[in-house]
Amino acid sequence: SQKIEQNSEALNIQEGKTATLTCNYTNYSPAYLQWYRQDPGRGPVFLLLIRENEKEKRKERLKVTFDTTLKQSLFHITASQPADSATYLCAPPNQAGTALIFGKGTTLSVSS
Amino acid sequence: GAGVSQSPSNKVTEKGKDVELRCDPISGHTALYWYRQRLGQGLEFLIYFQGNSAPDKSGLPSDRFSAERTGESVSTLTIQRTQQEDSAVYLCASSLDGQGLDGYTFGSGTRLTVV
């Protein structure tokens, strides 16, 4: 069955540094992958979508890469700020294409 | 509406009772999804509705769980004979179409506690 793994449950970095979060998937090849941000007590918020034929996608301080050979997506936040502290979720579609399957997320803490 | 609205925001129920959770999607969004998030865990897919097509119920954990959607509007998720393991946040999301390529918009969820 499809499996989504996000490299670590928690990541602590200092303000101004670049945060890099990893998402690995196994047993299938999704046509795209989405990234979401979730704050405590709230539903996830959509950030970016990257397709399998796109190597990289950028949005302001966010950058996402998609390596179909490694079966991996990297999510970068440059010049990180304390306000970036949240849980970040990786979400490719299921094999049927009917819904997203979510990783457990990586909780990022940015200290000032 | 401006966003996805879920009600109630919190629900405490006794074991064995039935509960009904409601979701109002964004107007014009044809696809609607229910997910469950247990404490400290990731989101588990429950069910997907797309227009008038038959729903994808493959994520429903047992026959105690059911959901309905009328056309492209409100959806209700019903849990019968609730058990303690049903305690979780139930999240609803909608998207413009069934592909979800513009991303999902989630509600804030219903926190269900079964005592």
mmCIF file of C-alpha atoms in Angstrom:
data_model
loop_
_atom_site.group_PDB
_atom_site.id
_atom_site.type_symbol
_atom_site.label_atom_id
_atom_site.label_comp_id
_atom_site.label_asym_id
_atom_site.label_seq_id
_atom_site.Cartn_x
_atom_site.Cartn_y
_atom_site.Cartn_z
ATOM 1 C CA SER A 1 0.000 0.000 0.000
ATOM 2 C CA GLN A 2 1.042 3.632 -0.387
ATOM 3 C CA LYS A 3 3.281 4.891 2.362
ATOM 4 C CA ILE A 4 4.240 8.471 3.200
ATOM 5 C CA GLU A 5 7.097 9.222 5.570
ATOM 6 C CA GLN A 6 8.195 12.619 6.795
ATOM 7 C CA ASN A 7 11.730 12.484 8.019
ATOM 8 C CA SER A 8 11.325 13.707 11.529
ATOM 9 C CA GLU A 9 8.558 14.561 13.916
ATOM 10 C CA ALA A 10 10.266 17.735 15.101
ATOM 11 C CA LEU A 11 12.773 20.205 13.712
ATOM 12 C CA ASN A 12 14.220 23.083 15.734
ATOM 13 C CA ILE A 13 16.098 25.891 14.007
ATOM 14 C CA GLN A 14 17.178 29.460 14.681
ATOM 15 C CA GLU A 15 15.513 32.451 13.116
ATOM 16 C CA GLY A 16 17.040 33.394 9.788
ATOM 17 C CA LYS A 17 18.200 29.870 8.923
ATOM 18 C CA THR A 18 16.740 27.668 6.188
ATOM 19 C CA ALA A 19 14.464 24.850 7.313
ATOM 20 C CA THR A 20 14.442 21.717 5.154
ATOM 21 C CA LEU A 21 11.718 19.110 5.608
ATOM 22 C CA THR A 22 11.699 15.761 3.831
ATOM 23 C CA CYS A 23 8.841 13.655 2.529
ATOM 24 C CA ASN A 24 9.430 10.148 1.151
ATOM 25 C CA TYR A 25 6.837 7.970 -0.516
ATOM 26 C CA THR A 26 6.922 4.298 -1.432
ATOM 27 C CA ASN A 27 5.031 1.745 -3.485
ATOM 28 C CA TYR A 28 3.671 4.132 -6.101
ATOM 29 C CA SER A 29 4.404 7.215 -8.214
ATOM 30 C CA PRO A 30 2.059 10.144 -7.553
ATOM 31 C CA ALA A 31 1.438 12.633 -10.360
ATOM 32 C CA TYR A 32 1.772 15.513 -7.915
ATOM 33 C CA LEU A 33 2.312 16.292 -4.281
ATOM 34 C CA GLN A 34 0.903 19.017 -2.042
ATOM 35 C CA TRP A 35 2.262 20.657 1.101
ATOM 36 C CA TYR A 36 0.128 22.030 3.921
ATOM 37 C CA ARG A 37 0.688 23.960 7.126
ATOM 38 C CA GLN A 38 -1.255 23.070 10.274
ATOM 39 C CA ASP A 39 -1.387 25.206 13.397
ATOM 40 C CA PRO A 40 -2.624 23.787 16.743
ATOM 41 C CA GLY A 41 -6.400 23.509 16.874
ATOM 42 C CA ARG A 42 -6.818 24.413 13.210
ATOM 43 C CA GLY A 43 -7.320 22.571 9.963
ATOM 44 C CA PRO A 44 -4.424 22.309 7.498
ATOM 45 C CA VAL A 45 -3.855 25.204 5.090
ATOM 46 C CA PHE A 46 -2.732 24.581 1.495
ATOM 47 C CA LEU A 47 0.687 25.999 0.614
ATOM 48 C CA LEU A 48 2.016 24.554 -2.647
ATOM 49 C CA LEU A 49 1.456 21.878 -5.257
ATOM 50 C CA ILE A 50 4.276 20.423 -7.350
ATOM 51 C CA ARG A 51 3.725 18.113 -10.321
ATOM 52 C CA GLU A 52 5.905 15.139 -11.280
ATOM 53 C CA ASN A 53 7.286 16.987 -14.322
ATOM 54 C CA GLU A 54 8.323 19.996 -12.222
ATOM 55 C CA LYS A 55 11.661 19.829 -10.494
ATOM 56 C CA GLU A 56 11.098 22.860 -8.326
ATOM 57 C CA LYS A 57 8.321 25.260 -7.297
ATOM 58 C CA ARG A 58 8.693 28.525 -5.395
ATOM 59 C CA LYS A 59 6.325 30.792 -3.517
ATOM 60 C CA GLU A 60 7.795 33.699 -1.604
ATOM 61 C CA ARG A 61 10.181 32.152 0.983
ATOM 62 C CA LEU A 62 8.981 28.609 0.246
ATOM 63 C CA LYS A 63 10.592 26.186 -2.181
ATOM 64 C CA VAL A 64 9.520 22.641 -2.958
ATOM 65 C CA THR A 65 11.376 20.044 -4.987
ATOM 66 C CA PHE A 66 10.118 16.732 -6.349
ATOM 67 C CA ASP A 67 12.556 13.942 -7.209
ATOM 68 C CA THR A 68 10.650 11.060 -8.783
ATOM 69 C CA THR A 69 13.803 8.925 -8.931
ATOM 70 C CA LEU A 70 14.435 9.195 -5.212
ATOM 71 C CA LYS A 71 10.677 9.234 -4.519
ATOM 72 C CA GLN A 72 11.184 12.268 -2.385
ATOM 73 C CA SER A 73 9.992 15.845 -1.974
ATOM 74 C CA LEU A 74 11.915 18.499 -0.059
ATOM 75 C CA PHE A 75 10.236 21.547 1.451
ATOM 76 C CA HIS A 76 12.421 24.550 2.244
ATOM 77 C CA ILE A 77 11.626 27.714 4.177
ATOM 78 C CA THR A 78 14.341 30.328 3.734
ATOM 79 C CA ALA A 79 15.011 33.161 6.190
ATOM 80 C CA SER A 80 12.801 31.391 8.722
ATOM 81 C CA GLN A 81 10.821 33.378 11.279
ATOM 82 C CA PRO A 82 9.188 32.390 14.584
ATOM 83 C CA ALA A 83 5.811 32.812 12.817
ATOM 84 C CA ASP A 84 6.780 29.871 10.587
ATOM 85 C CA SER A 85 6.549 27.563 13.617
ATOM 86 C CA ALA A 86 3.859 25.001 12.797
ATOM 87 C CA THR A 87 3.398 21.431 11.611
ATOM 88 C CA TYR A 88 4.002 20.891 7.900
ATOM 89 C CA LEU A 89 2.256 18.056 6.095
ATOM 90 C CA CYS A 90 3.156 16.339 2.859
ATOM 91 C CA ALA A 91 0.166 15.039 0.845
ATOM 92 C CA PRO A 92 0.219 13.141 -2.430
ATOM 93 C CA PRO A 93 -3.011 11.744 -3.916
ATOM 94 C CA ASN A 94 -3.987 8.144 -3.321
ATOM 95 C CA GLN A 95 -3.620 5.695 -6.191
ATOM 96 C CA ALA A 96 -7.285 6.054 -7.099
ATOM 97 C CA GLY A 97 -6.798 9.806 -7.338
ATOM 98 C CA THR A 98 -9.852 10.412 -5.189
ATOM 99 C CA ALA A 99 -8.253 11.989 -2.139
ATOM 100 C CA LEU A 100 -4.985 13.106 -0.606
ATOM 101 C CA ILE A 101 -3.115 10.914 1.829
ATOM 102 C CA PHE A 102 -1.259 12.847 4.486
ATOM 103 C CA GLY A 103 2.039 12.217 6.192
ATOM 104 C CA LYS A 104 2.171 12.562 9.975
ATOM 105 C CA GLY A 105 3.905 15.896 9.566
ATOM 106 C CA THR A 106 7.022 17.588 10.827
ATOM 107 C CA THR A 107 6.654 20.135 13.614
ATOM 108 C CA LEU A 108 8.958 23.061 12.982
ATOM 109 C CA SER A 109 9.995 25.367 15.810
ATOM 110 C CA VAL A 110 11.857 28.549 14.911
ATOM 111 C CA SER A 111 13.486 30.291 17.847
ATOM 112 C CA SER A 112 14.433 33.971 17.892
ATOM 113 C CA GLY B 1 -19.549 31.004 2.374
ATOM 114 C CA ALA B 2 -16.042 32.366 2.763
ATOM 115 C CA GLY B 3 -14.645 29.162 4.211
ATOM 116 C CA VAL B 4 -15.535 25.623 5.209
ATOM 117 C CA SER B 5 -17.736 25.661 8.277
ATOM 118 C CA GLN B 6 -18.045 22.721 10.677
ATOM 119 C CA SER B 7 -20.408 22.270 13.592
ATOM 120 C CA PRO B 8 -20.339 21.681 16.412
ATOM 121 C CA SER B 9 -16.775 22.719 17.160
ATOM 122 C CA ASN B 10 -16.737 20.472 20.208
ATOM 123 C CA LYS B 11 -18.876 17.491 21.125
ATOM 124 C CA VAL B 12 -18.750 15.349 24.244
ATOM 125 C CA THR B 13 -20.875 12.227 24.114
ATOM 126 C CA GLU B 14 -21.396 9.120 26.147
ATOM 127 C CA LYS B 15 -20.189 5.797 24.857
ATOM 128 C CA GLY B 16 -22.912 4.077 22.875
ATOM 129 C CA LYS B 17 -24.670 7.265 21.752
ATOM 130 C CA ASP B 18 -24.966 8.371 18.132
ATOM 131 C CA VAL B 19 -23.462 11.652 16.953
ATOM 132 C CA GLU B 20 -23.913 13.732 13.836
ATOM 133 C CA LEU B 21 -21.263 16.133 12.560
ATOM 134 C CA ARG B 22 -21.992 18.794 9.966
ATOM 135 C CA CYS B 23 -19.905 20.376 7.235
ATOM 136 C CA ASP B 24 -20.769 23.368 5.043
ATOM 137 C CA PRO B 25 -18.302 23.487 2.127
ATOM 138 C CA ILE B 26 -17.303 26.522 0.124
ATOM 139 C CA SER B 27 -20.036 27.456 -2.323
ATOM 140 C CA GLY B 28 -19.179 26.150 -5.778
ATOM 141 C CA HIS B 29 -16.776 23.464 -4.557
ATOM 142 C CA THR B 30 -17.905 20.172 -6.042
ATOM 143 C CA ALA B 31 -15.667 17.887 -3.989
ATOM 144 C CA LEU B 32 -15.948 17.287 -0.252
ATOM 145 C CA TYR B 33 -13.771 15.144 2.019
ATOM 146 C CA TRP B 34 -13.914 13.915 5.606
ATOM 147 C CA TYR B 35 -10.751 13.100 7.558
ATOM 148 C CA ARG B 36 -10.116 12.000 11.124
ATOM 149 C CA GLN B 37 -7.124 13.142 13.179
ATOM 150 C CA ARG B 38 -6.430 11.381 16.439
ATOM 151 C CA LEU B 39 -4.316 13.174 19.025
ATOM 152 C CA GLY B 40 -0.730 13.451 17.844
ATOM 153 C CA GLN B 41 -1.464 11.526 14.653
ATOM 154 C CA GLY B 42 -1.766 12.291 10.973
ATOM 155 C CA LEU B 43 -4.967 12.739 8.995
ATOM 156 C CA GLU B 44 -6.855 9.558 8.101
ATOM 157 C CA PHE B 45 -9.056 9.706 5.009
ATOM 158 C CA LEU B 46 -12.652 8.677 5.661
ATOM 159 C CA ILE B 47 -14.860 9.504 2.668
ATOM 160 C CA TYR B 48 -14.958 11.583 -0.530
ATOM 161 C CA PHE B 49 -17.909 13.069 -2.413
ATOM 162 C CA GLN B 50 -17.669 14.451 -5.940
ATOM 163 C CA GLY B 51 -20.751 15.950 -7.520
ATOM 164 C CA ASN B 52 -23.387 13.317 -8.160
ATOM 165 C CA SER B 53 -20.914 10.444 -8.410
ATOM 166 C CA ALA B 54 -20.973 7.552 -5.958
ATOM 167 C CA PRO B 55 -18.872 8.482 -2.911
ATOM 168 C CA ASP B 56 -15.540 6.824 -2.187
ATOM 169 C CA LYS B 57 -16.204 5.245 1.209
ATOM 170 C CA SER B 58 -12.998 3.215 1.307
ATOM 171 C CA GLY B 59 -11.652 5.007 4.399
ATOM 172 C CA LEU B 60 -14.634 4.487 6.701
ATOM 173 C CA PRO B 61 -13.281 2.373 9.604
ATOM 174 C CA SER B 62 -16.471 0.432 10.355
ATOM 175 C CA ASP B 63 -20.141 0.209 9.489
ATOM 176 C CA ARG B 64 -20.869 2.469 12.458
ATOM 177 C CA PHE B 65 -19.645 5.344 10.293
ATOM 178 C CA SER B 66 -21.727 6.808 7.486
ATOM 179 C CA ALA B 67 -21.913 10.094 5.618
ATOM 180 C CA GLU B 68 -24.299 11.853 3.323
ATOM 181 C CA ARG B 69 -24.130 14.840 1.057
ATOM 182 C CA THR B 70 -27.032 16.509 -0.679
ATOM 183 C CA GLY B 71 -25.949 17.636 -4.122
ATOM 184 C CA GLU B 72 -22.984 19.972 -3.772
ATOM 185 C CA SER B 73 -23.930 21.370 -0.406
ATOM 186 C CA VAL B 74 -23.953 20.320 3.212
ATOM 187 C CA SER B 75 -22.560 16.979 4.358
ATOM 188 C CA THR B 76 -23.186 15.117 7.588
ATOM 189 C CA LEU B 77 -20.974 12.434 9.112
ATOM 190 C CA THR B 78 -22.808 10.100 11.472
ATOM 191 C CA ILE B 79 -21.154 7.823 13.992
ATOM 192 C CA GLN B 80 -23.455 5.272 15.589
ATOM 193 C CA ARG B 81 -22.884 3.601 18.943
ATOM 194 C CA THR B 82 -19.782 5.684 19.624
ATOM 195 C CA GLN B 83 -16.740 4.063 21.184
ATOM 196 C CA GLN B 84 -13.862 5.670 23.053
ATOM 197 C CA GLU B 85 -11.521 5.051 20.123
ATOM 198 C CA ASP B 86 -13.742 7.342 18.048
ATOM 199 C CA SER B 87 -12.432 10.306 20.049
ATOM 200 C CA ALA B 88 -10.616 12.531 17.574
ATOM 201 C CA VAL B 89 -10.875 15.733 15.581
ATOM 202 C CA TYR B 90 -13.034 15.231 12.500
ATOM 203 C CA LEU B 91 -11.971 17.521 9.670
ATOM 204 C CA CYS B 92 -13.952 18.371 6.582
ATOM 205 C CA ALA B 93 -12.419 19.845 3.435
ATOM 206 C CA SER B 94 -13.705 20.947 0.062
ATOM 207 C CA SER B 95 -12.031 21.577 -3.278
ATOM 208 C CA LEU B 96 -13.092 23.220 -6.499
ATOM 209 C CA ASP B 97 -13.140 19.922 -8.358
ATOM 210 C CA GLY B 98 -12.410 16.281 -7.800
ATOM 211 C CA GLN B 99 -8.749 16.606 -8.695
ATOM 212 C CA GLY B 100 -8.056 19.044 -5.877
ATOM 213 C CA LEU B 101 -5.244 20.686 -7.818
ATOM 214 C CA ASP B 102 -6.032 24.088 -6.293
ATOM 215 C CA GLY B 103 -5.628 22.544 -2.875
ATOM 216 C CA TYR B 104 -8.127 21.581 -0.239
ATOM 217 C CA THR B 105 -9.738 24.122 2.067
ATOM 218 C CA PHE B 106 -10.247 22.648 5.510
ATOM 219 C CA GLY B 107 -12.634 23.611 8.259
ATOM 220 C CA SER B 108 -11.431 23.947 11.845
ATOM 221 C CA GLY B 109 -12.841 20.553 12.701
ATOM 222 C CA THR B 110 -15.149 19.023 15.277
ATOM 223 C CA ARG B 111 -13.401 17.725 18.375
ATOM 224 C CA LEU B 112 -15.273 14.618 19.469
ATOM 225 C CA THR B 113 -14.736 13.200 22.946
ATOM 226 C CA VAL B 114 -16.413 9.919 23.866
ATOM 227 C CA VAL B 115 -16.608 9.344 27.620
#
